[in-house]
CSV table of C-alpha atoms in Angstrom, one decimal:
chain,number,residue,atom,x,y,z
D,1264,MET,CA,-2.5,-13.0,-26.9
D,1265,ILE,CA,-1.6,-9.6,-28.5
D,1266,LEU,CA,-3.3,-6.0,-27.4
D,1267,ARG,CA,-2.7,-3.1,-29.1
D,1268,ALA,CA,-3.9,1.0,-28.3
D,1269,HIS,CA,-3.0,4.1,-28.5
D,1270,VAL,CA,-0.6,4.0,-26.2
D,1271,ILE,CA,1.8,1.6,-23.9
D,1272,VAL,CA,3.7,3.1,-21.5
D,1273,PRO,CA,6.8,0.0,-20.3
D,1274,VAL,CA,7.9,2.9,-17.6
D,1275,THR,CA,11.0,1.7,-17.8
D,1276,GLU,CA,10.8,2.8,-21.9
D,1277,ASP,CA,9.4,6.3,-23.3
D,1278,PRO,CA,5.7,5.4,-24.5
D,1279,ILE,CA,4.7,3.7,-27.1
D,1280,GLU,CA,2.1,5.5,-29.8
D,1281,GLY,CA,0.1,2.3,-31.5
D,1282,GLY,CA,2.4,-0.2,-29.7
D,1283,GLU,CA,1.8,-4.0,-29.2
D,1284,ILE,CA,2.2,-6.1,-26.8
D,1285,PHE,CA,2.4,-10.1,-27.1
D,1286,ILE,CA,1.9,-12.5,-24.2
D,1287,LYS,CA,1.7,-15.6,-23.3
D,1288,ASN,CA,1.8,-18.2,-20.4
D,1289,GLY,CA,0.4,-15.4,-18.3
D,1290,ARG,CA,4.1,-13.2,-19.0
D,1291,ILE,CA,5.7,-10.5,-21.5
D,1292,GLU,CA,6.6,-12.4,-24.7
D,1293,ALA,CA,7.2,-9.2,-26.2
D,1294,ILE,CA,6.7,-5.5,-26.3
D,1295,GLY,CA,7.3,-2.8,-30.4
D,1296,GLU,CA,5.6,-1.4,-33.0
D,1297,ASP,CA,3.1,-3.9,-35.5
D,1298,LEU,CA,3.8,-7.0,-34.0
D,1299,SER,CA,1.3,-8.9,-35.3
D,1300,ALA,CA,2.9,-8.8,-38.8
D,1301,SER,CA,4.7,-11.4,-37.1
D,1302,LEU,CA,2.3,-13.3,-35.7
D,1303,PRO,CA,-0.3,-14.0,-37.7
D,1304,ASP,CA,-1.8,-16.9,-36.1
D,1305,GLU,CA,-1.8,-14.6,-32.6
D,1306,PRO,CA,-5.6,-13.2,-32.3
D,1307,VAL,CA,-5.7,-9.6,-31.8
D,1308,GLU,CA,-7.4,-7.3,-29.5
D,1309,ASP,CA,-6.9,-3.5,-30.2
D,1310,LEU,CA,-8.4,-1.4,-27.4
D,1311,GLY,CA,-9.2,1.7,-29.2
D,1312,HIS,CA,-7.8,4.8,-27.5
D,1313,ALA,CA,-6.4,3.6,-23.9
D,1314,ALA,CA,-3.3,3.4,-22.6
D,1315,ILE,CA,-2.0,0.3,-21.5
D,1316,LEU,CA,0.2,0.1,-19.0
D,1317,PRO,CA,1.5,-1.9,-15.8
D,1318,GLY,CA,-0.4,-2.5,-13.0
D,1319,LEU,CA,-0.4,-0.2,-9.5
D,1320,VAL,CA,1.2,-1.4,-6.6
D,1321,ASN,CA,-0.8,-0.4,-3.4
D,1322,ALA,CA,2.7,-0.6,-1.1
D,1323,HIS,CA,0.7,0.6,1.8
D,1324,THR,CA,-3.5,-0.2,3.3
D,1325,HIS,CA,-5.1,-2.1,5.8
D,1326,LEU,CA,-8.3,-3.7,3.8
D,1327,ASP,CA,-9.7,-4.7,7.0
D,1328,TYR,CA,-10.9,-1.6,7.3
D,1329,THR,CA,-12.0,-0.6,4.5
D,1330,VAL,CA,-16.1,-0.6,5.3
D,1331,LEU,CA,-14.8,1.9,8.5
D,1332,ARG,CA,-15.1,4.4,5.6
D,1333,GLY,CA,-16.7,7.7,6.8
D,1334,MET,CA,-17.2,6.6,10.0
D,1335,VAL,CA,-14.7,8.3,11.5
D,1336,ASP,CA,-13.8,11.5,9.4
D,1337,ASP,CA,-12.0,14.6,10.8
D,1338,GLU,CA,-11.1,13.9,14.0
D,1339,PRO,CA,-7.1,14.7,15.1
D,1340,PHE,CA,-4.7,11.1,15.0
D,1341,MET,CA,-5.0,10.3,17.9
D,1342,PRO,CA,-8.7,10.5,18.7
D,1343,TRP,CA,-9.2,8.9,14.8
D,1344,ILE,CA,-7.0,5.7,16.0
D,1345,ARG,CA,-8.7,5.8,19.5
D,1346,ARG,CA,-11.8,6.0,17.5
D,1347,LEU,CA,-10.5,2.9,15.0
D,1348,THR,CA,-9.7,0.7,17.6
D,1349,ASP,CA,-12.7,0.7,19.6
D,1350,ILE,CA,-14.6,-0.2,16.2
D,1351,GLY,CA,-12.7,-2.7,15.7
D,1352,LYS,CA,-12.9,-4.5,19.3
D,1353,GLU,CA,-17.1,-4.6,17.9
D,1354,MET,CA,-15.5,-6.4,14.0
D,1355,GLN,CA,-15.7,-10.4,14.1
D,1356,GLN,CA,-13.4,-12.9,12.1
D,1357,GLU,CA,-15.4,-12.4,9.3
D,1358,ASP,CA,-16.1,-8.4,9.8
D,1359,PHE,CA,-12.7,-8.0,9.1
D,1360,LEU,CA,-12.6,-11.0,5.5
D,1361,ALA,CA,-16.7,-8.4,4.5
D,1362,SER,CA,-13.9,-5.2,4.8
D,1363,ALA,CA,-11.2,-6.2,2.9
D,1364,ARG,CA,-13.4,-8.6,0.3
D,1365,LEU,CA,-15.1,-4.7,-1.0
D,1366,GLY,CA,-11.4,-3.0,-0.8
D,1367,LEU,CA,-10.0,-5.4,-3.4
D,1368,LEU,CA,-13.3,-4.6,-5.1
D,1369,GLN,CA,-11.2,-1.4,-5.2
D,1370,LEU,CA,-8.8,-1.9,-5.9
D,1371,VAL,CA,-9.1,-4.2,-8.9
D,1372,ARG,CA,-11.9,-2.1,-10.2
D,1373,SER,CA,-8.6,1.2,-9.9
D,1374,GLY,CA,-6.2,-0.6,-12.0
D,1375,VAL,CA,-4.3,-2.8,-8.4
D,1376,THR,CA,-2.6,-5.8,-9.6
D,1377,ALA,CA,0.1,-5.7,-6.4
D,1378,ILE,CA,-0.3,-5.2,-2.4
D,1379,GLY,CA,1.6,-4.1,0.3
D,1380,ASP,CA,-1.0,-5.0,3.3
D,1381,SER,CA,-0.5,-4.8,7.3
D,1382,THR,CA,-3.8,-6.9,8.8
D,1383,PHE,CA,-4.8,-7.5,12.4
D,1384,SER,CA,-6.8,-10.3,11.2
D,1385,GLY,CA,-5.6,-12.4,9.0
D,1386,ALA,CA,-8.3,-12.0,6.6
D,1387,VAL,CA,-7.1,-10.1,3.9
D,1388,VAL,CA,-4.9,-13.1,2.4
D,1389,GLU,CA,-7.8,-15.5,2.2
D,1390,ALA,CA,-9.6,-11.8,0.1
D,1391,ALA,CA,-6.5,-11.6,-2.1
D,1392,ARG,CA,-6.3,-15.0,-2.9
D,1393,GLU,CA,-9.7,-14.9,-4.4
D,1394,ALA,CA,-9.3,-12.0,-6.2
D,1395,GLY,CA,-6.4,-12.2,-7.7
D,1396,LEU,CA,-4.2,-10.3,-6.3
D,1397,ARG,CA,-0.4,-10.3,-5.8
D,1398,GLY,CA,1.8,-8.2,-2.8
D,1399,ILE,CA,2.8,-8.7,0.7
D,1400,VAL,CA,0.0,-9.6,3.5
D,1401,TYR,CA,2.2,-8.6,6.4
D,1402,GLN,CA,0.2,-10.0,9.8
D,1403,GLU,CA,-0.1,-6.7,12.8
D,1404,THR,CA,1.2,-7.6,16.3
D,1405,PHE,CA,0.6,-4.6,19.1
D,1406,GLY,CA,2.0,-4.5,23.2
D,1407,ALA,CA,3.9,-1.2,23.8
D,1408,ASP,CA,3.6,-2.3,27.8
D,1409,PRO,CA,7.1,-2.2,28.2
D,1410,THR,CA,7.3,-4.3,31.5
D,1411,GLN,CA,5.7,-7.4,29.5
D,1412,ASP,CA,7.7,-10.7,28.1
D,1413,TYR,CA,6.3,-10.9,24.6
D,1414,LYS,CA,8.1,-13.8,24.1
D,1415,ASP,CA,4.5,-16.1,24.3
D,1416,GLN,CA,3.0,-13.2,21.6
D,1417,VAL,CA,5.8,-13.6,18.7
D,1418,ASP,CA,5.6,-17.3,19.7
D,1419,LEU,CA,1.9,-16.8,18.4
D,1420,LEU,CA,2.7,-14.9,15.7
D,1421,ALA,CA,5.4,-16.9,14.7
D,1422,GLU,CA,2.2,-19.4,14.1
D,1423,LYS,CA,0.5,-17.3,12.3
D,1424,VAL,CA,2.3,-16.3,10.0
D,1425,THR,CA,2.5,-20.1,9.5
D,1426,GLU,CA,-1.2,-20.8,9.0
D,1427,LEU,CA,-1.9,-17.3,6.5
D,1428,ARG,CA,1.0,-19.5,4.1
D,1429,GLY,CA,-0.6,-21.7,3.8
D,1430,ASN,CA,-4.0,-19.8,3.2
D,1431,SER,CA,-2.0,-17.8,0.6
D,1432,GLY,CA,-1.9,-18.9,-2.6
D,1433,ASP,CA,1.1,-18.7,-4.8
D,1434,ARG,CA,0.9,-14.7,-5.1
D,1435,ILE,CA,1.4,-13.6,-1.7
D,1436,THR,CA,3.9,-13.9,0.6
D,1437,ILE,CA,3.4,-12.9,4.7
D,1438,GLY,CA,5.5,-11.2,5.8
D,1439,VAL,CA,4.8,-9.2,10.3
D,1440,SER,CA,4.1,-6.1,11.5
D,1441,PRO,CA,5.5,-4.7,14.3
D,1442,HIS,CA,2.2,-2.0,14.1
D,1443,SER,CA,5.3,1.0,15.6
D,1444,VAL,CA,7.7,2.4,18.0
D,1445,TYR,CA,4.8,3.8,20.1
D,1446,THR,CA,1.9,0.8,20.1
D,1447,SER,CA,5.7,-1.9,20.5
D,1448,SER,CA,7.7,-1.7,23.6
D,1449,GLU,CA,11.4,-2.6,22.7
D,1450,ARG,CA,11.2,-5.8,23.8
D,1451,LEU,CA,8.8,-6.8,21.3
D,1452,LEU,CA,10.5,-4.4,18.0
D,1453,ARG,CA,13.5,-7.0,19.4
D,1454,LEU,CA,11.5,-10.0,19.1
D,1455,VAL,CA,10.1,-9.1,16.0
D,1456,ALA,CA,13.2,-8.3,14.3
D,1457,ASP,CA,14.5,-12.2,15.9
D,1458,LEU,CA,11.9,-14.0,14.4
D,1459,ALA,CA,11.7,-12.1,11.2
D,1460,LEU,CA,15.7,-12.6,10.2
D,1461,ASP,CA,14.9,-16.0,10.8
D,1462,GLN,CA,12.7,-16.6,8.9
D,1463,GLY,CA,13.3,-14.3,6.1
D,1464,LEU,CA,10.2,-12.3,7.0
D,1465,PRO,CA,9.2,-8.9,5.1
D,1466,VAL,CA,8.6,-6.4,8.0
D,1467,ALA,CA,6.0,-3.4,7.8
D,1468,LEU,CA,6.1,-0.5,10.5
D,1469,HIS,CA,4.5,2.9,10.8
D,1470,VAL,CA,7.0,5.0,11.3
D,1471,SER,CA,7.8,9.2,12.0
D,1472,GLU,CA,4.3,9.7,11.4
D,1473,THR,CA,3.0,12.0,13.5
D,1474,ARG,CA,5.3,14.7,15.7
D,1475,ASP,CA,3.3,13.2,19.2
D,1476,GLU,CA,5.6,9.4,17.8
D,1477,VAL,CA,8.6,11.4,17.4
D,1478,VAL,CA,8.5,13.2,20.7
D,1479,LEU,CA,7.0,10.7,22.1
D,1480,ILE,CA,11.5,8.9,21.7
D,1481,GLU,CA,13.0,11.4,21.8
D,1482,SER,CA,11.5,13.2,25.0
D,1483,ALA,CA,8.8,10.4,26.2
D,1484,GLU,CA,6.0,13.5,25.9
D,1485,GLY,CA,3.8,14.6,24.3
D,1486,HIS,CA,-0.4,13.2,23.9
D,1487,ILE,CA,1.1,10.2,23.3
D,1488,ALA,CA,2.2,9.9,26.6
D,1489,ASP,CA,-0.3,11.3,28.2
D,1490,PHE,CA,-2.4,8.9,26.9
D,1491,TYR,CA,-0.4,6.0,27.6
D,1492,LYS,CA,0.0,7.2,31.5
D,1493,LEU,CA,-3.6,6.0,31.6
D,1494,PHE,CA,-2.5,2.5,31.7
D,1495,ARG,CA,0.7,3.2,33.9
D,1496,PHE,CA,3.2,2.7,31.1
D,1497,ASP,CA,5.9,4.2,31.6
D,1498,PHE,CA,7.4,4.6,28.7
D,1499,GLU,CA,12.0,6.0,28.2
D,1500,ALA,CA,12.8,8.9,26.9
D,1501,ARG,CA,14.9,7.8,24.1
D,1502,GLY,CA,16.9,11.2,22.7
D,1503,MET,CA,17.1,10.4,19.0
D,1504,SER,CA,13.7,9.6,16.3
D,1505,PRO,CA,11.8,6.7,15.9
D,1506,VAL,CA,14.0,5.8,12.5
D,1507,ALA,CA,17.9,6.4,14.3
D,1508,TYR,CA,15.7,4.1,17.1
D,1509,LEU,CA,14.7,1.5,14.7
D,1510,HIS,CA,18.1,1.6,13.6
D,1511,ASP,CA,19.8,1.0,17.0
D,1512,ILE,CA,17.3,-2.1,16.9
D,1513,GLY,CA,18.6,-4.0,13.9
D,1514,LEU,CA,15.3,-2.9,12.0
D,1515,LEU,CA,15.8,-1.0,9.6
D,1516,ASN,CA,17.6,-3.3,6.3
D,1517,SER,CA,15.7,-4.0,2.9
D,1518,ASN,CA,13.5,-6.4,4.4
D,1519,THR,CA,11.6,-2.9,6.0
D,1520,LEU,CA,9.0,-0.7,4.3
D,1521,ALA,CA,8.7,2.5,6.3
D,1522,ALA,CA,5.1,3.8,6.0
D,1523,HIS,CA,4.6,7.3,5.6
D,1524,CYS,CA,8.2,8.4,7.0
D,1525,VAL,CA,5.9,12.2,7.3
D,1526,HIS,CA,8.3,13.7,9.8
D,1527,ILE,CA,12.6,12.8,9.3
D,1528,ASN,CA,15.4,15.2,9.4
D,1529,ASP,CA,18.8,14.5,7.0
D,1530,ASN,CA,20.0,12.0,9.5
D,1531,ASP,CA,17.1,10.1,9.5
D,1532,LEU,CA,17.2,10.3,4.9
D,1533,ASP,CA,21.3,9.4,5.5
D,1534,MET,CA,20.0,5.3,7.6
D,1535,LEU,CA,17.2,4.6,5.3
D,1536,ALA,CA,19.3,5.3,3.1
D,1537,ALA,CA,22.1,2.9,3.9
D,1538,SER,CA,20.5,0.9,5.6
D,1539,GLY,CA,18.0,0.4,2.7
D,1540,THR,CA,15.2,0.0,3.9
D,1541,ARG,CA,11.8,1.5,1.9
D,1542,VAL,CA,9.6,3.5,2.1
D,1543,ALA,CA,6.1,3.8,1.6
D,1544,HIS,CA,4.4,7.2,0.8
D,1545,CYS,CA,1.0,7.9,2.0
D,1546,PRO,CA,0.2,11.6,1.1
D,1547,LYS,CA,-3.1,11.8,1.2
D,1548,SER,CA,-4.0,9.6,4.3
D,1549,ASN,CA,-1.2,11.9,5.5
D,1550,ALA,CA,-3.1,15.3,4.2
D,1551,LYS,CA,-6.4,13.8,5.7
D,1552,LEU,CA,-5.3,13.3,9.4
D,1553,ALA,CA,-3.8,16.6,9.9
D,1554,VAL,CA,-0.4,14.7,10.1
D,1555,GLY,CA,1.9,16.4,7.6
D,1556,THR,CA,3.1,15.9,4.4
D,1557,ALA,CA,6.7,13.6,3.6
D,1558,PRO,CA,9.0,15.0,2.3
D,1559,LEU,CA,9.3,12.5,-0.6
D,1560,GLU,CA,11.1,14.8,-3.2
D,1561,SER,CA,14.1,14.1,-0.9
D,1562,ILE,CA,13.3,11.0,-0.2
D,1563,ILE,CA,14.3,10.2,-4.5
D,1564,GLU,CA,17.2,11.8,-4.2
D,1565,ARG,CA,18.4,9.7,-1.9
D,1566,GLY,CA,17.9,7.1,-3.9
D,1567,ILE,CA,15.9,5.3,-1.3
D,1568,LEU,CA,13.2,2.7,-2.7
D,1569,THR,CA,10.0,4.1,-2.4
D,1570,GLY,CA,6.4,3.1,-3.7
D,1571,ILE,CA,2.6,5.0,-3.3
D,1572,GLY,CA,0.6,4.2,-1.1
D,1573,THR,CA,-3.5,4.8,0.2
D,1574,ASP,CA,-2.6,3.5,3.8
D,1575,SER,CA,-7.5,2.8,4.6
D,1576,ALA,CA,-10.8,4.0,3.9
D,1577,ALA,CA,-10.6,4.5,7.2
D,1578,SER,CA,-8.2,7.6,6.5
D,1579,ASN,CA,-8.5,8.0,3.0
D,1580,ASN,CA,-11.7,7.2,1.6
D,1581,ALA,CA,-11.9,6.3,-1.5
D,1582,LEU,CA,-8.3,4.3,-2.4
D,1583,ASP,CA,-7.9,5.4,-6.1
D,1584,MET,CA,-4.0,5.2,-6.9
D,1585,PHE,CA,-4.7,7.5,-9.3
D,1586,GLU,CA,-5.6,10.4,-6.8
D,1587,GLU,CA,-2.8,8.8,-4.6
D,1588,MET,CA,-0.8,10.3,-7.5
D,1589,ARG,CA,-2.7,13.6,-8.8
D,1590,PHE,CA,-2.4,13.7,-5.1
D,1591,ALA,CA,1.4,13.1,-4.4
D,1592,VAL,CA,2.8,15.7,-7.0
D,1593,LEU,CA,0.5,18.7,-6.0
D,1594,ALA,CA,1.2,17.8,-2.8
D,1595,GLN,CA,5.0,18.5,-2.5
D,1596,ARG,CA,4.7,21.2,-5.4
D,1597,ALA,CA,2.4,23.2,-3.0
D,1598,ILE,CA,5.3,22.8,-0.1
D,1599,ASN,CA,8.1,23.3,-1.8
D,1600,GLU,CA,6.7,25.7,-4.1
D,1601,ASP,CA,8.8,24.7,-7.4
D,1602,VAL,CA,6.8,24.0,-9.9
D,1603,ASN,CA,9.4,20.8,-10.5
D,1604,ALA,CA,9.4,19.4,-7.5
D,1605,LEU,CA,8.3,16.2,-8.7
D,1606,ASN,CA,6.3,15.3,-12.2
D,1607,ALA,CA,4.4,12.6,-13.5
D,1608,LYS,CA,6.2,10.7,-15.3
D,1609,GLN,CA,8.4,10.6,-11.7
D,1610,ILE,CA,5.1,9.6,-9.3
D,1611,LEU,CA,3.7,7.1,-12.4
D,1612,GLU,CA,7.4,5.1,-11.8
D,1613,LEU,CA,7.0,5.6,-8.1
D,1614,ALA,CA,2.6,3.8,-8.1
D,1615,THR,CA,4.1,0.9,-10.4
D,1616,LEU,CA,8.0,-0.1,-10.9
D,1617,GLY,CA,8.8,1.8,-6.8
D,1618,GLY,CA,6.0,0.4,-5.1
D,1619,ALA,CA,7.6,-3.1,-6.8
D,1620,ALA,CA,10.4,-2.6,-5.8
D,1621,ALA,CA,9.7,-1.4,-2.6
D,1622,LEU,CA,8.2,-4.5,-1.7
D,1623,GLY,CA,10.9,-6.4,-3.2
D,1624,MET,CA,8.8,-8.2,-6.1
D,1625,ASP,CA,10.5,-5.5,-9.0
D,1626,SER,CA,12.2,-7.6,-10.9
D,1627,GLU,CA,9.2,-9.4,-11.7
D,1628,ILE,CA,7.0,-6.6,-12.1
D,1629,GLY,CA,6.3,-2.9,-11.7
D,1630,SER,CA,7.2,-2.4,-15.6
D,1631,LEU,CA,6.2,-4.0,-19.4
D,1632,GLU,CA,9.7,-5.8,-20.1
D,1633,PRO,CA,9.6,-9.1,-21.9
D,1634,GLY,CA,10.0,-11.9,-19.1
D,1635,LYS,CA,7.8,-10.1,-16.7
D,1636,GLN,CA,4.7,-11.4,-15.6
D,1637,ALA,CA,2.0,-9.7,-17.4
D,1638,ASP,CA,0.6,-8.4,-14.5
D,1639,ILE,CA,-1.1,-5.7,-17.1
D,1640,ILE,CA,-4.0,-2.4,-16.8
D,1641,ALA,CA,-5.8,-0.3,-19.6
D,1642,VAL,CA,-7.0,3.3,-19.1
D,1643,ASP,CA,-9.4,4.6,-21.6
D,1644,LEU,CA,-8.1,8.3,-22.4
D,1645,SER,CA,-10.9,9.2,-24.4
D,1646,SER,CA,-13.6,10.6,-22.2
D,1647,PRO,CA,-13.8,14.3,-22.2
D,1648,ALA,CA,-12.2,14.7,-19.3
D,1649,VAL,CA,-9.1,12.9,-20.3
D,1650,PHE,CA,-8.8,13.8,-23.8
D,1651,PRO,CA,-7.2,15.1,-26.0
D,1652,THR,CA,-3.9,13.2,-24.8
D,1653,ILE,CA,-0.8,15.2,-26.6
D,1654,ASP,CA,1.5,13.3,-22.9
D,1655,PRO,CA,0.5,9.7,-21.5
D,1656,TYR,CA,1.8,10.5,-17.8
D,1657,SER,CA,0.1,13.3,-17.7
D,1658,ALA,CA,-3.7,12.5,-18.9
D,1659,LEU,CA,-2.5,9.3,-16.6
D,1660,VAL,CA,-1.8,11.1,-13.6
D,1661,TYR,CA,-3.6,14.8,-14.0
D,1662,CYS,CA,-6.7,13.5,-15.4
D,1663,CYS,CA,-7.8,10.2,-14.9
D,1664,SER,CA,-9.7,8.8,-12.2
D,1665,ALA,CA,-10.5,4.5,-11.2
D,1666,CYS,CA,-12.9,4.8,-13.6
D,1667,ASP,CA,-11.4,5.7,-16.0
D,1668,VAL,CA,-9.9,1.7,-15.8
D,1669,MET,CA,-11.6,-0.7,-18.6
D,1670,MET,CA,-9.3,-3.5,-17.1
D,1671,ASN,CA,-7.2,-5.2,-15.5
D,1672,MET,CA,-4.9,-8.8,-16.0
D,1673,ILE,CA,-2.3,-10.6,-13.8
D,1674,GLY,CA,0.4,-13.2,-14.8
D,1675,GLY,CA,-2.0,-12.4,-17.8
D,1676,GLU,CA,-5.8,-13.3,-16.5
D,1677,ILE,CA,-8.1,-10.8,-17.4
D,1678,ILE,CA,-9.9,-10.2,-13.7
D,1679,TYR,CA,-12.0,-7.6,-14.5
D,1680,ARG,CA,-13.5,-5.5,-17.7
D,1681,SER,CA,-15.2,-3.7,-18.5
D,1682,GLY,CA,-17.6,-2.6,-15.1
D,1683,GLN,CA,-17.1,-6.9,-14.5
D,1684,TYR,CA,-15.2,-8.9,-12.1
D,1685,PHE,CA,-14.2,-12.6,-13.2
D,1686,LYS,CA,-13.9,-13.8,-10.0
D,1687,VAL,CA,-15.5,-12.5,-7.3
D,1688,ASP,CA,-19.1,-12.2,-7.3
D,1689,ALA,CA,-19.1,-8.2,-6.6
D,1690,ASP,CA,-23.2,-7.9,-6.0
D,1691,GLU,CA,-22.4,-10.4,-2.9
D,1692,ILE,CA,-19.7,-9.0,-1.7
D,1693,ASN,CA,-21.0,-5.5,-1.7
D,1694,ARG,CA,-24.6,-7.3,0.4
D,1695,GLN,CA,-21.5,-8.3,3.2
D,1696,ALA,CA,-20.4,-5.4,3.1
D,1697,SER,CA,-23.1,-3.2,3.6
D,1698,LEU,CA,-24.4,-6.5,6.7
D,1699,THR,CA,-21.1,-5.5,8.4
D,1700,ALA,CA,-21.2,-1.5,8.4
D,1701,ALA,CA,-25.2,-1.9,9.4
D,1702,LYS,CA,-23.8,-3.9,11.7
D,1703,ILE,CA,-21.0,-1.9,12.8
D,1704,ALA,CA,-21.9,1.4,12.5
D,1705,PRO,CA,-21.9,4.3,15.1
D,1706,VAL,CA,-24.8,5.5,16.7
D,1707,GLY,CA,-25.1,9.0,17.1
């Protein structure tokens, strides 16, 4: 199969106007101009005034909570997370599955081909396999009580990993996620670090997302400390940042994805860079929860492998990676008061190849190169909101939205095209999600 479009954006090379891409056995065979002339027997499809580019990589999300969209808006971080937890306690496994399927429906529609998802229920594994996506699903574990041993809990986590691997198919890798330093005791963090090292598991966790988290680890004070005093948890002040604390525990390495990294200093940046830890930047979620904006420009300058994530629909209602890219650029320019802080080309790279690298998958996906998986999307550039297309990077980042995605292909298989899903029943997913939302929606 040969696809032709107004422009091909390989990411690792300059855009190719009027380019063609040859796909064979699920992989990219060749990219260039007029490939069809030398391959007369190959069917050619011209997508018109569109851009062909690598599938987007949502490096950090929580699809378990998609049905909570709009249920906990406009709350400060700690009240928000407490209400979210309370609502989540009302959800059964079938509710989490309905929620994950709904989230994946939106991601597929919006051009996402790979995810880094942290899940409480594990339901995302089944939903992602059904939808045909690629990525890593990290099974979460929680436990902040410093008096508990947690060995049995981590043994159960290892069993859950084995169970999820049996249900993951060949596109999903299973990892683990000790949620954060404020929801995981040192004992639990060390046990998960040992498990990950022993089994070669990728790790994801939330790092320095809020100032309260930093104050908790540094001095055992602040809102989080006050909340845990209600449970008589006696947090020990560490006199260091969350990043330094995780470094001492042994959780900073090239197998770890640190989500958010909003409140980090130069020493933290040095440790992240030296350890090879990857970062997932979630600008819209951080802004909506009013926790700040990560120093993305500095993170990039240190050479830290970085991807873009939407976080969950409970904190970022849209789950639109085009919105995420656009907001990321504008936020960095605003806080740095510098038009050169970030540009469209850089952010598109983070949303594709950067995300793939953050998940350790950049040898297979993230750019359009011969030999890589044919994880490809086509984006319509002909609408009045986008046309004319002077610069494809500018058009894709500053003008386009999920609604402009014409086609989503993973491994050479078209899973979405022009409103039609080919692997899942969208109407049934929406129906089940509506029932779940009605069941758990808070009253009043």
